[in-house]
Coordinates of C-alpha atoms and ligand atoms in Angstrom, one line a residue:
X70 CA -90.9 -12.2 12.4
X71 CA -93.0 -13.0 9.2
X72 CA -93.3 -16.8 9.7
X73 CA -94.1 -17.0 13.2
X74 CA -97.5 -17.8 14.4
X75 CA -96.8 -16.0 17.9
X76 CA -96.0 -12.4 15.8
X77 CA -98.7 -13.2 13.8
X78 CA -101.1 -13.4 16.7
X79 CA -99.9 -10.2 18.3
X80 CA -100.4 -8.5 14.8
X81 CA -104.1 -9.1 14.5
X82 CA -103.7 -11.9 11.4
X83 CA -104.6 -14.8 13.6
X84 CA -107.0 -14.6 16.3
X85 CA -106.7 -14.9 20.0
X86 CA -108.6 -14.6 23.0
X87 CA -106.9 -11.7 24.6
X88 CA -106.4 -11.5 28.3
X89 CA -103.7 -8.8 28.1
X90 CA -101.6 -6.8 26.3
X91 CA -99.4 -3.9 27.1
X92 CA -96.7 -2.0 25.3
X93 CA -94.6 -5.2 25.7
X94 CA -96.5 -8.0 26.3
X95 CA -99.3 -9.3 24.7
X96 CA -101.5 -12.5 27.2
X97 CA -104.1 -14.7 25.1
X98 CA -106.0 -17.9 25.9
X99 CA -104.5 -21.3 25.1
X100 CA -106.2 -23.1 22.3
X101 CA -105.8 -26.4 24.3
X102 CA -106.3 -25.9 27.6
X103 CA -104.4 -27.9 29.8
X104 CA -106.0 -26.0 33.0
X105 CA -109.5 -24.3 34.2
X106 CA -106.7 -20.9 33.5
X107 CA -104.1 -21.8 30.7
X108 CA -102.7 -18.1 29.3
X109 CA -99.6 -17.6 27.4
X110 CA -97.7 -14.8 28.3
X111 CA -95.4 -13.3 25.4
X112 CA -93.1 -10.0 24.2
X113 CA -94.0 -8.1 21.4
X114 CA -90.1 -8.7 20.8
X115 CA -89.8 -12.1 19.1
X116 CA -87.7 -13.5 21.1
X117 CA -86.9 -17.5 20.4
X118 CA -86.2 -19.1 23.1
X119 CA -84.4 -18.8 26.4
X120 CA -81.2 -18.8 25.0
X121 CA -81.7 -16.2 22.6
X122 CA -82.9 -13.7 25.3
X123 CA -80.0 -10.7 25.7
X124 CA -78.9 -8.0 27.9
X125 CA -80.9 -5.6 26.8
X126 CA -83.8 -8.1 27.5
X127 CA -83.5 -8.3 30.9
X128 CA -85.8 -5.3 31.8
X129 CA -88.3 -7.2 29.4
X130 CA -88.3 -10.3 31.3
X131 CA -88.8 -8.6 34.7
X132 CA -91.8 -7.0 33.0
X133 CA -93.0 -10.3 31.8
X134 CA -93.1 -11.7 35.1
X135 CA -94.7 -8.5 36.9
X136 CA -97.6 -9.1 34.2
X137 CA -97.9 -12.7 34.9
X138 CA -98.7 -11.5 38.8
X139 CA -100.9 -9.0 37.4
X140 CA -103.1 -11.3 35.3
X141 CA -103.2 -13.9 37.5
X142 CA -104.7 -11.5 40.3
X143 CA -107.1 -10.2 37.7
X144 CA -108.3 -14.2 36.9
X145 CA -108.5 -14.3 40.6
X146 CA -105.8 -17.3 41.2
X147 CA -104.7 -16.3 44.7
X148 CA -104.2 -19.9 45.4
X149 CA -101.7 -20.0 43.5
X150 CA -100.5 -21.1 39.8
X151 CA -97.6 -22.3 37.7
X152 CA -95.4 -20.1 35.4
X153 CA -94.0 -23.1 33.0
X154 CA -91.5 -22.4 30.0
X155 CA -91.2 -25.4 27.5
X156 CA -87.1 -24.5 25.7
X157 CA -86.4 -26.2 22.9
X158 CA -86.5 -29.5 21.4
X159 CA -85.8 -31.5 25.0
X160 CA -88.1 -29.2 26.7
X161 CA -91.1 -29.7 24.6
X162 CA -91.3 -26.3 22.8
X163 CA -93.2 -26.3 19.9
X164 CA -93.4 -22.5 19.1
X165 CA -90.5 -21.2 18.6
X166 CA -91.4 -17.7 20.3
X167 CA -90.8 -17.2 24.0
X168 CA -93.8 -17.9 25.9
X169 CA -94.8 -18.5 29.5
X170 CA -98.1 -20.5 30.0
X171 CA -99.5 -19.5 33.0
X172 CA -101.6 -22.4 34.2
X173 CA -103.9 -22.5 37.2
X174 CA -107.5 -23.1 38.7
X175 CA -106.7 -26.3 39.8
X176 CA -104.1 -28.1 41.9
X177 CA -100.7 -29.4 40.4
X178 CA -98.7 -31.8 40.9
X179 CA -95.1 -32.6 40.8
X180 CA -93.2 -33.8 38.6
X181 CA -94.0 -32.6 35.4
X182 CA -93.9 -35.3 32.9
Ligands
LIG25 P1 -95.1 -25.0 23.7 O1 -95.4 -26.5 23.4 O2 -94.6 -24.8 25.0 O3 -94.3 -24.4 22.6 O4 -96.5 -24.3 23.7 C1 -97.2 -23.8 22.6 C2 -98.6 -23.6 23.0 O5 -99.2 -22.8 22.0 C3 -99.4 -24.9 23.1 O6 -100.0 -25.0 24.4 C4 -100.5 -24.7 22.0 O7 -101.8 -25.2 22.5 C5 -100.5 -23.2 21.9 N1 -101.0 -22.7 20.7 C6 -100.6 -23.0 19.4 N2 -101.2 -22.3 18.5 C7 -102.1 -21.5 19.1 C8 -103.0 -20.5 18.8 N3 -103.2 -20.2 17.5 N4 -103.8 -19.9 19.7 C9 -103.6 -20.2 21.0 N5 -102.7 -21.1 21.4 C10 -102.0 -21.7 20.5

């Protein structure tokens, strides 16, 4: 999608600090770091949000998730992590590209504001 910042991040026109990327998924460094570990995780696909995730999605998602585990092996969180997905206005999403922040290094807690 031509206006969206995500897209334009997996395409090379803004910059990232990759951690990942596969035929699917592309894993960069969050610019404000809300943990010693804060990656987003996001398809290729531009995808907007939860609810616009299909069907034919659902393979994509499982991958998603499989790369999260993968990366956060690789960044050596075996203690653990959180997978969090901010949805739309209520949620606090303020890129309108599906993204999972994968957030770790240090201990959470519960509930998240
Ligand atoms: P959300 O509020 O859930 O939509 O998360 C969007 C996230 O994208 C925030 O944590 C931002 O810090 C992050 N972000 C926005 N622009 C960039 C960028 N150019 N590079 C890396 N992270 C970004």
């Amino acid at each position: 999608m031509t206006d969206c910042i995500f897209c334009k991040i997996i395409g090379g026109e803004i910059p990232s600090k990759k951690v990942y990327e596969d035929e699917f998924v592309y894993a960069f460094n969050d610019l404000e770091p809300q943990a010693p570990v804060h990656v987003l995780v996001i398809p290729k696909k531009h995808i907007s949000n939860v609810d616009e995730i299909v069907e034919e999605d659902k393979e994509l998602i499982g991958h998603i998730y499989l790369s999260i585990s993968k990366i956060a092996k690789d960044l050596g969180l075996e203690k653990g992590y959180r997978v969090v997905v901010n949805n739309k206005e209520h949620g606090g999403q303020s890129v309108s590209h599906l993204h999972f922040h994968l957030l770790g290094g240090r201990q959470m807690t519960w509930p998240a504001g």
